[in-house]
Amino acid sequence: MTLTRLAIENNRVTWVVLAVIVLAGLQAFVNMPRAYDPGFIIRTAQVVTYFPGAAAERVEALVSSPIEEVVKELPELDFVQSESRNGVSIVSVNIRESYSEMRPIWDNLRRKIDSIANELPEGVSVPEVNDDFGDVYGIVVGLTGEGFTFSELDMIADEIKAVFLQIQDTAKVEILGIQEERVFVEYNNARLADLGLSPGLLTQILEERNIVVSGGSFKLGDERISLEPSGNFESIEEIGETLLRLPETNQLFQLRDVATLSRSYVDPPEELVSINGEPGIGIAIAMREGGNNIELGRAVKSAIADFYDTYPIGIEFKLVNFSPQEVEDKVKGFVANLMQAIGVVSVVMLATLGLRTGLVVSSLIPITMLLSIIVMSSLSIGLDQISLAALIIALGMLVDNGIVMSENIMVRMEKGQTSFDAALSSSAELRTPLLTASLTTAAAFLPIYLAESSVGEFTASLFKVVTITLLSSWVVSLTIIPLLCVLFLRVKTDVVTAPSKVEGLYRQALNGLLRYRTVTLLLTAVVFVAALRGFEFVPKLFFPPSDRSYFTVEFELPTGTSIDKTQRIVTEVEQYLVQLKASLNSDVGVRDWVTYVGSGGPRFVLSHNPVPPTPSFALMVVNTSSSGA
């Protein structure tokens, strides 16, 4: 019993299965994960260690080199590279691409780093292992507030972060550009000397006061009550009222009698963020694995709309990076291409094969696509730029199976066979050739899938989706297409039609090629060699240029440049952009931008490799109205 016979003889079951494919396919399409780029393993971790006050050469000798030596003990290591700057060491650990389970490797790396932490010089911070280096923050919300301090913006950012973390598709939320507050104690050395105090002793006294320790506990009936003595400072006034005791006379006095206290931000700042030239804070959101980027974007927009009703006037939110819109545009583009393919195939089939045959073949496209989406969903393949490209590529190839099958059935019916017998005979004749052709076409993408490299991993779904689509087309061509041909195809067996003019010319050309076989083979060889030669003039480009409507501006100043100098240079560029945008007085051109001073910002796209915190570096991401603006 062949698959075709089962589909035709049990046509009611076939119709039910077809209905299930349509409904399940539509549901799977709605629920499929959506992202701009496919899931990708970043096999790089950074070990960041701070050595305040040390020159780059000293950092290299005392911090970077020992860390590199212990990292080289990792058996999975591909290569290690380090960057030593004034006061900071950044060691990048790269794992071989043959490894995909990274958690045990990073745990082993942490153990090795912890083993040498005590051997580093005094004053060196505990090395930090950052293995979240590959997280992509596809949404960045800029927060600004005219008339609000950084402290107030920080409080708002923390509240917003808590809201964004509650969204189902959110994995991580990072706050960028936070300015930490400090209490500055400015004392007079001469006054301290008169009282017999030193700055070190003053610091020690304050540290001993600003602590929270256990005060013990006591039992009251059946309950034990813990005591927590006060001692920590709650305000600047309390710090100023701190009583100090002179070491020799035991005389008591208040701290404010010998020092001036003030609250301000850390100077110089480690990182600054500006939105359209205004100081602000960036809130970056990363999507969870397998999440729906479009739904995440809608939830973020809805939350931002609620924020405007919650926070006072002056607080502004700006989506400076928003990948969900790009993902939605790509999905809409795929649906548009699918509709166009169905329309073009229908018109061509109707014009060449007739009404009934054209409609039968045209039905192959949506049925195959829905079946492919069901299989993709079961294999955890989501919609991204690679899988969507594969579906579009397969659109031009999947109709071949249906055309060959329906045309063969129609020819057999014209020769006198019944539609049922013609369907069974065509299926028996073509199932192996069509399967071989589908697998051969899919095998053309197999080297990409088998490549043990990051590119092969990134584009693996190209081979998977093309193979799934072509095999789905083969299955539909052996089941649904024969059934539709049996039910709807009608041919006249008693009418002999003369060959058309096109068919006559084709026959003459074919006979000529067969008559002069040697010449035909020589011409084929010449064309083949010419094609190989022509490949040298074809640009070698695996991915086309990005069509995203943004560009980046990097500011890399000489090593040692202060962050204030970097900020001044960036401000001049931002002022120019503000004037340019105002002079255009339209939505064409530059729309908005975000600037990260002192760092490379988050990994807002997979291809962006963030620069570690550096005072002499700044990154500006400028969004435009179109990719060609």
XYZ file of C-alpha atoms in Angstrom:
629
model
C 0.000 0.000 0.000
C 1.649 3.207 -1.171
C 1.285 6.598 0.454
C -0.544 7.924 -2.598
C -3.091 5.089 -2.591
C -3.737 5.614 1.123
C -4.287 9.358 0.602
C -6.710 8.858 -2.322
C -8.696 5.864 -1.033
C -9.039 7.407 2.438
C -9.771 10.863 1.159
C -11.890 11.833 4.164
C -8.979 11.150 6.456
C -6.728 13.061 4.068
C -9.028 16.080 4.207
C -9.026 15.932 8.004
C -5.226 15.719 8.061
C -5.071 18.660 5.649
C -7.360 20.688 7.916
C -5.160 19.813 10.894
C -2.068 20.917 8.949
C -3.676 24.247 8.099
C -4.909 24.983 11.624
C -1.809 23.670 13.394
C 0.459 25.468 10.929
C -1.279 28.805 11.470
C -1.158 28.330 15.239
C 2.525 27.351 15.115
C 3.305 30.409 12.968
C 1.644 32.681 15.511
C 3.434 31.096 18.482
C 6.876 30.590 16.922
C 9.829 32.348 18.580
C 10.857 35.466 16.720
C 14.282 37.063 16.817
C 16.491 39.077 14.489
C 19.405 36.642 14.658
C 19.353 32.906 15.377
C 20.589 31.501 18.662
C 24.344 31.698 18.761
C 26.927 30.557 21.297
C 29.522 33.161 22.216
C 32.608 31.204 23.246
C 34.384 34.166 24.789
C 34.581 35.297 28.392
C 36.356 38.303 29.858
C 38.350 38.409 33.068
C 38.426 42.014 34.275
C 40.746 43.007 37.120
C 41.300 46.513 38.486
C 44.640 47.734 39.830
C 44.068 51.405 40.741
C 47.027 53.683 40.205
C 49.181 51.150 38.334
C 50.679 51.898 34.935
C 49.897 49.677 31.969
C 53.312 47.977 32.092
C 52.875 47.157 35.775
C 49.342 45.831 35.163
C 50.690 43.608 32.384
C 53.490 42.140 34.500
C 51.675 41.674 37.803
C 48.068 40.950 36.747
C 47.551 40.094 33.081
C 50.465 37.669 32.738
C 49.603 35.525 35.812
C 45.977 35.326 34.724
C 46.991 34.342 31.186
C 49.216 31.561 32.508
C 46.465 29.978 34.578
C 43.925 30.371 31.754
C 46.229 28.395 29.457
C 45.588 25.365 31.658
C 42.052 25.082 30.270
C 41.985 22.031 27.946
C 39.209 23.582 25.831
C 41.116 26.828 25.248
C 41.531 28.087 21.683
C 43.513 31.236 22.403
C 43.806 33.915 25.052
C 44.549 37.592 24.599
C 44.925 40.384 27.090
C 44.719 44.150 27.115
C 46.477 46.021 29.884
C 45.682 49.649 30.528
C 46.350 52.094 33.323
C 44.631 50.542 36.314
C 42.774 47.727 34.553
C 43.516 44.314 33.034
C 41.150 42.711 30.510
C 41.867 39.089 29.577
C 39.692 37.551 26.837
C 39.343 33.764 26.969
C 38.308 32.127 23.698
C 37.145 28.494 23.594
C 37.441 26.219 20.557
C 34.374 26.178 18.333
C 33.917 22.422 18.677
C 32.537 22.939 22.205
C 28.898 23.885 22.707
C 28.290 23.275 26.445
C 29.916 26.328 27.960
C 28.706 26.310 31.576
C 31.166 23.638 32.842
C 34.002 25.415 31.038
C 33.197 28.789 32.615
C 32.848 27.168 36.043
C 36.298 25.636 35.613
C 37.637 29.042 34.525
C 36.269 30.647 37.693
C 37.908 28.022 39.877
C 41.254 28.622 38.207
C 40.933 32.391 38.546
C 39.953 32.040 42.223
C 43.037 29.867 42.799
C 45.403 32.748 41.966
C 43.338 35.637 43.366
C 45.303 35.570 46.627
C 48.610 35.579 44.752
C 47.954 38.920 43.047
C 49.570 42.055 44.526
C 47.938 43.981 47.334
C 45.519 46.586 46.053
C 44.306 44.460 43.127
C 40.579 43.860 43.024
C 39.076 40.384 42.862
C 39.099 39.294 39.184
C 35.612 39.326 37.668
C 34.728 36.634 35.110
C 32.107 37.901 32.672
C 30.653 34.932 30.777
C 27.521 36.832 29.708
C 29.604 38.518 27.069
C 27.323 37.341 24.260
C 23.961 38.561 25.565
C 22.233 40.688 22.936
C 20.214 43.618 24.251
C 17.913 44.226 21.314
C 15.937 46.944 23.121
C 17.556 49.993 24.685
C 15.300 52.569 26.341
C 16.759 56.007 26.922
C 15.622 57.750 30.115
C 16.020 61.503 30.478
C 14.526 64.022 32.880
C 14.797 67.765 32.525
C 15.294 69.229 35.973
C 15.856 65.843 37.633
C 19.102 64.786 39.275
C 20.952 61.595 38.439
C 19.978 60.230 41.844
C 16.292 60.659 41.022
C 16.781 59.132 37.564
C 18.566 56.164 39.167
C 15.577 55.533 41.420
C 13.213 55.671 38.451
C 15.480 53.371 36.427
C 15.449 50.785 39.229
C 11.645 50.847 39.307
C 11.466 50.512 35.527
C 13.927 47.615 35.598
C 11.651 45.760 38.030
C 8.706 46.249 35.657
C 10.627 45.081 32.589
C 11.860 41.971 34.416
C 8.253 40.930 34.954
C 7.668 40.681 31.198
C 7.516 37.035 30.177
C 10.022 37.235 27.321
C 12.620 39.258 29.252
C 15.855 37.522 30.241
C 18.009 40.353 31.609
C 17.808 44.089 32.146
C 20.931 46.241 32.514
C 21.070 49.893 33.566
C 23.754 51.947 31.839
C 25.167 55.313 32.823
C 24.389 55.178 36.548
C 26.231 57.883 38.492
C 26.999 56.595 41.967
C 26.665 59.020 44.849
C 29.300 59.529 47.519
C 29.611 61.586 50.690
C 32.763 63.685 50.507
C 34.542 64.662 53.731
C 36.834 67.640 53.160
C 39.084 68.339 56.144
C 41.775 70.833 56.942
C 45.157 69.210 57.587
C 46.297 72.064 59.793
C 43.192 71.825 61.970
C 43.638 68.056 62.329
C 47.289 68.519 63.269
C 46.354 71.004 65.978
C 43.992 68.430 67.485
C 46.500 65.580 67.194
C 44.514 63.691 64.569
C 45.625 62.187 61.293
C 43.506 61.462 58.158
C 44.089 57.744 58.668
C 42.854 57.838 62.255
C 39.865 59.881 61.189
C 39.003 57.304 58.539
C 39.366 54.463 61.041
C 37.009 56.119 63.511
C 34.361 56.616 60.839
C 34.643 53.033 59.611
C 34.161 51.725 63.122
C 31.008 53.790 63.538
C 29.337 53.088 60.176
C 28.704 49.364 60.753
C 25.793 47.105 61.547
C 26.695 44.192 63.849
C 24.660 41.704 65.771
C 23.728 42.802 69.243
C 22.868 39.310 70.371
C 19.430 38.097 71.393
C 17.348 37.332 74.428
C 14.560 34.898 75.157
C 11.143 36.244 76.001
C 8.813 33.401 76.830
C 8.805 31.002 73.888
C 10.158 33.625 71.527
C 13.764 34.660 70.909
C 14.202 38.320 69.968
C 17.283 39.567 68.081
C 18.867 42.889 68.924
C 20.211 45.113 66.165
C 22.052 48.126 67.544
C 22.033 51.268 65.491
C 25.316 52.646 64.324
C 25.071 53.130 60.585
C 24.737 56.616 59.170
C 21.413 57.544 57.596
C 22.118 61.132 56.504
C 24.886 63.696 56.094
C 23.696 65.416 59.255
C 24.257 62.235 61.275
C 27.766 61.918 59.846
C 28.482 65.511 60.786
C 27.238 64.912 64.351
C 29.628 61.983 64.812
C 31.512 62.391 68.070
C 35.274 62.030 67.872
C 37.625 61.581 70.793
C 41.034 63.172 70.868
C 43.639 60.474 71.459
C 45.533 62.341 74.177
C 42.987 64.461 76.067
C 39.885 62.271 75.419
C 38.056 65.465 74.568
C 34.930 64.910 72.438
C 33.993 67.000 69.410
C 31.816 66.603 66.313
C 33.134 65.762 62.861
C 31.572 68.871 61.333
C 33.821 70.950 63.549
C 36.893 69.816 61.622
C 35.513 68.888 58.171
C 33.015 69.986 55.555
C 30.599 67.296 54.362
C 28.821 67.254 51.006
C 26.965 64.760 48.819
C 27.924 64.427 45.164
C 28.684 61.902 42.427
C 31.850 59.911 41.820
C 34.348 62.068 39.982
C 35.545 61.241 37.428
C 32.564 59.129 36.314
C 33.193 55.653 34.894
C 30.536 55.879 32.184
C 28.222 58.532 30.758
C 25.135 58.098 28.608
C 23.363 60.790 26.632
C 20.137 60.588 24.640
C 19.890 62.999 21.718
C 22.524 65.149 23.423
C 20.799 65.172 26.832
C 22.397 63.422 29.848
C 20.422 60.344 30.758
C 20.387 56.663 31.561
C 20.135 53.670 29.242
C 17.998 50.645 30.127
C 18.954 47.631 27.993
C 16.659 44.597 27.701
C 17.753 41.139 26.533
C 15.206 38.584 25.329
C 15.090 35.090 26.814
C 16.079 32.162 24.634
C 13.116 31.008 22.566
C 11.180 34.203 23.258
C 9.065 36.249 20.883
C 10.840 39.496 20.087
C 7.718 41.088 18.635
C 5.641 40.340 21.742
C 8.485 41.624 23.926
C 8.524 44.866 21.978
C 4.766 45.304 22.343
C 4.977 44.684 26.086
C 7.805 47.220 26.439
C 5.869 49.848 24.476
C 2.786 49.218 26.618
C 4.849 49.578 29.788
C 6.386 52.841 28.555
C 2.902 54.217 27.831
C 1.964 53.430 31.443
C 5.152 55.091 32.712
C 4.058 58.426 31.256
C 0.931 58.203 33.429
C 2.997 57.265 36.489
C 5.988 59.608 36.508
C 5.934 63.418 36.566
C 6.165 65.668 33.549
C 9.741 66.002 32.340
C 10.569 62.305 32.478
C 10.993 61.129 28.892
C 11.499 57.661 27.423
C 13.075 57.057 24.020
C 13.490 53.749 22.195
C 17.002 54.318 20.889
C 17.401 50.649 19.852
C 14.352 48.562 19.015
C 14.992 45.276 17.213
C 11.340 44.029 17.513
C 10.355 46.452 14.766
C 13.052 45.024 12.502
C 11.928 41.473 13.256
C 8.312 42.369 12.546
C 9.294 43.978 9.240
C 11.173 40.829 8.210
C 8.231 38.578 9.101
C 5.874 40.844 7.173
C 8.314 40.767 4.267
C 8.281 36.973 4.295
C 4.474 36.869 4.306
C 4.429 39.367 1.435
C 6.935 37.241 -0.512
C 4.824 34.160 0.166
C 1.698 35.849 -1.183
C 3.622 37.117 -4.202
C 5.002 33.632 -4.870
C 1.542 32.120 -4.732
C 0.238 34.824 -7.057
C 3.100 34.521 -9.570
C 2.958 30.728 -9.626
C -0.802 30.805 -9.988
C -0.639 33.208 -12.914
C 2.109 31.229 -14.665
C 0.399 27.903 -14.032
C -2.970 29.214 -15.148
C -1.430 30.619 -18.320
C 0.547 27.471 -19.206
C -1.273 24.518 -17.650
C -4.853 25.708 -17.517
C -7.204 26.675 -14.738
C -7.549 23.372 -12.895
C -3.887 22.334 -13.037
C -2.731 25.834 -12.116
C -4.911 25.900 -9.010
C -3.766 22.420 -7.977
C -0.091 23.357 -8.230
C -0.649 26.721 -6.544
C -2.179 25.008 -3.521
C 1.146 23.260 -2.983
C 2.857 26.426 -1.712
C 0.702 27.316 1.316
C 0.203 23.670 2.317
C 3.935 22.995 2.158
C 4.780 26.149 4.076
C 2.320 25.345 6.860
C 3.626 21.766 7.118
C 7.207 23.076 7.200
C 6.357 25.531 9.970
C 4.880 22.688 12.041
C 8.079 20.675 11.664
C 10.240 23.732 12.387
C 8.282 24.424 15.544
C 8.685 20.819 16.722
C 12.460 21.097 16.147
C 12.645 24.427 18.055
C 13.562 26.422 14.954
C 12.234 29.955 15.264
C 11.765 32.777 12.816
C 14.892 34.851 12.308
C 16.765 36.358 9.394
C 18.404 33.021 8.492
C 15.319 30.786 8.687
C 13.196 33.377 6.878
C 15.841 33.615 4.137
C 15.771 29.814 3.838
C 11.979 29.812 3.485
C 12.183 32.454 0.773
C 14.898 30.478 -1.046
C 12.764 27.335 -0.859
C 9.758 29.153 -2.342
C 11.287 28.972 -5.799
C 12.069 25.257 -5.545
C 9.192 23.620 -3.749
C 6.747 24.055 -6.650
C 8.879 21.812 -8.881
C 7.628 18.624 -7.246
C 3.993 19.636 -7.663
C 4.442 20.715 -11.271
C 6.178 17.473 -12.254
C 3.600 15.319 -10.465
C 0.494 17.094 -11.758
C 1.892 17.332 -15.317
C 2.706 13.613 -15.361
C -0.774 12.743 -14.121
C -2.341 14.955 -16.784
C -0.246 13.385 -19.575
C -1.239 9.881 -18.477
C -4.881 10.902 -18.356
C -4.600 12.245 -21.903
C -3.306 8.822 -22.952
C -6.473 7.180 -21.671
C -5.735 6.226 -18.076
C -8.265 7.000 -15.387
C -7.373 9.744 -12.969
C -6.923 7.191 -10.166
C -4.608 4.947 -12.190
C -2.719 7.952 -13.539
C -2.118 9.218 -10.003
C -0.841 5.840 -8.788
C 1.369 5.318 -11.837
C 2.838 8.801 -11.612
C 3.511 8.370 -7.904
C 5.269 5.039 -8.451
C 7.353 6.514 -11.255
C 8.293 9.818 -9.658
C 8.540 9.302 -5.906
C 12.200 8.213 -5.996
C 13.372 10.752 -8.626
C 11.591 13.590 -6.809
C 13.027 12.512 -3.464
C 16.502 12.318 -4.990
C 16.115 15.753 -6.558
C 14.923 17.258 -3.252
C 17.774 15.730 -1.266
C 20.295 16.764 -3.913
C 19.110 20.353 -3.716
C 19.200 20.264 0.082
C 22.716 18.765 -0.019
C 23.951 21.950 -1.689
C 23.480 23.667 1.703
C 24.954 20.790 3.701
C 28.549 22.144 3.827
C 27.280 25.224 5.674
C 25.642 23.019 8.294
C 28.664 20.742 8.689
C 31.180 23.579 9.010
C 32.687 23.488 12.504
C 32.833 27.226 12.836
C 30.835 30.079 14.237
C 29.544 30.884 10.751
C 28.321 27.318 10.335
C 26.540 27.475 13.672
C 24.995 30.833 12.855
C 23.647 29.664 9.474
C 22.786 26.062 10.429
C 19.057 26.711 10.063
C 19.612 27.524 6.381
C 20.227 23.840 5.602
C 17.632 22.615 8.087
C 14.789 24.786 6.824
C 15.497 24.198 3.128
C 15.606 20.443 3.751
C 12.405 20.506 5.797
C 10.604 22.558 3.151
C 11.686 20.413 0.202
C 10.832 17.161 1.990
C 7.465 18.619 3.005
C 6.904 19.508 -0.649
C 7.773 15.928 -1.601
C 5.268 14.509 0.907
C 2.515 16.879 -0.251
C 3.273 16.013 -3.890
C 2.710 12.308 -3.139
C -0.489 12.813 -1.162
C -2.434 16.042 -1.526
C -1.498 16.806 -5.135
C -2.591 13.368 -6.503
C -5.820 13.634 -4.517
C -6.577 17.088 -5.938
C -5.708 15.867 -9.439
C -8.097 12.922 -9.120
C -10.884 15.182 -7.894
C -10.459 18.197 -10.136
C -8.354 17.441 -13.234
C -10.323 16.877 -16.438
C -8.715 16.155 -19.830
C -10.103 15.350 -23.274
C -8.678 12.076 -24.507
C -10.392 12.120 -27.918
C -8.946 15.399 -29.123
C -5.477 15.496 -30.634
C -3.975 18.921 -30.360
C -1.180 20.078 -32.622
C 2.046 21.119 -30.854
C 2.336 24.823 -30.175
C 4.893 27.032 -31.873
C 7.036 27.126 -28.705
C 6.902 23.367 -28.402
C 7.857 23.019 -32.081
C 10.902 25.237 -31.651
C 11.926 23.321 -28.528
C 11.709 20.007 -30.385
C 13.840 21.322 -33.246
C 16.482 22.607 -30.793
C 16.488 19.339 -28.870
C 16.816 17.250 -32.028
C 19.714 19.425 -33.190
C 21.552 19.007 -29.877
C 21.073 15.233 -29.966
C 22.179 14.997 -33.579
C 25.467 16.831 -32.894
C 26.277 15.270 -29.552
C 30.016 15.960 -29.651
C 29.519 19.655 -30.332
C 26.894 19.813 -27.569
C 29.269 18.286 -25.022
C 32.102 20.595 -26.069
C 29.860 23.649 -25.754
C 28.723 22.453 -22.337
C 32.333 22.074 -21.208
C 33.208 25.553 -22.528
C 30.255 27.100 -20.693
C 31.227 25.259 -17.510
C 34.837 26.472 -17.667
C 33.667 30.006 -18.465
C 31.370 29.917 -15.457
C 34.205 28.822 -13.197
C 36.371 31.581 -14.618
C 33.593 34.092 -14.089
C 33.461 33.309 -10.384
C 36.714 35.240 -9.997
C 34.873 38.428 -10.893
C 31.967 37.827 -8.528
C 32.391 39.659 -5.186
C 33.090 37.250 -2.332
C 30.516 38.185 0.269
C 28.808 35.647 2.516
C 26.305 38.096 4.038
C 24.861 41.065 2.165
C 25.378 44.561 3.566
C 23.157 45.345 6.525
C 19.886 47.053 5.683
C 19.389 48.328 9.214
C 18.691 52.036 9.384
C 21.462 53.105 11.715
C 25.179 53.761 11.750
C 27.768 53.938 14.510
C 30.447 56.514 15.254
C 33.430 55.440 17.351
C 35.650 57.923 19.190
C 39.017 56.454 20.128
C 41.314 59.025 21.686
C 44.920 58.522 22.837
C 45.413 56.258 25.836
C 45.246 58.231 29.049
C 42.734 60.775 27.781
C 40.336 61.707 30.578
C 36.646 60.973 30.265
C 35.962 64.732 30.552
C 37.995 65.377 27.400
C 36.214 62.550 25.593
C 32.851 63.942 26.708
C 33.708 67.429 25.405
C 34.595 66.087 21.951
C 31.442 63.969 21.802
C 29.339 66.954 22.875
C 30.595 68.979 19.903
C 29.443 66.228 17.516
C 26.093 65.954 19.278
C 25.541 69.699 19.022
C 26.134 69.442 15.283
C 23.565 66.639 15.018
C 21.058 68.707 16.994
C 21.535 71.636 14.603
C 21.363 69.336 11.576
C 18.124 67.760 12.754
C 16.617 71.177 13.487
C 17.638 72.557 10.075
C 16.037 69.662 8.210
C 12.780 70.165 10.117
C 11.453 66.779 8.932
C 11.526 63.093 9.763
C 13.957 62.388 6.923
C 17.569 61.835 7.923
C 18.760 61.516 11.505
C 15.941 60.501 13.858
C 17.663 60.064 17.216
C 20.851 58.743 18.750
C 22.397 57.417 21.939
C 25.980 58.003 23.066
C 28.049 55.897 25.440
C 31.094 57.710 26.794
C 33.682 55.602 28.567
C 32.412 52.268 27.237
C 31.164 50.526 24.104
C 27.614 50.228 25.404
C 25.679 46.948 25.350
C 25.759 44.363 22.574
C 22.664 45.775 20.879
C 23.205 43.603 17.782
C 25.006 40.266 17.548
C 27.772 41.687 15.363
C 28.622 44.479 17.823
C 31.606 43.672 20.025
C 31.452 46.052 23.023
C 34.691 47.754 24.000
C 35.549 47.326 27.708
C 35.243 50.425 29.927
C 37.804 52.959 28.737
C 37.781 56.716 29.511
C 39.278 57.504 26.095
C 36.552 55.704 24.108
C 32.993 56.623 23.132
C 30.359 55.079 20.895
C 27.492 56.856 19.206
C 24.601 54.888 17.644
C 22.681 57.110 15.231
C 19.264 55.997 13.967
C 18.179 57.252 10.566
C 14.908 57.287 8.663
C 16.178 54.694 6.183
C 19.269 52.612 5.481
C 20.259 55.020 2.701
C 19.670 58.238 4.601
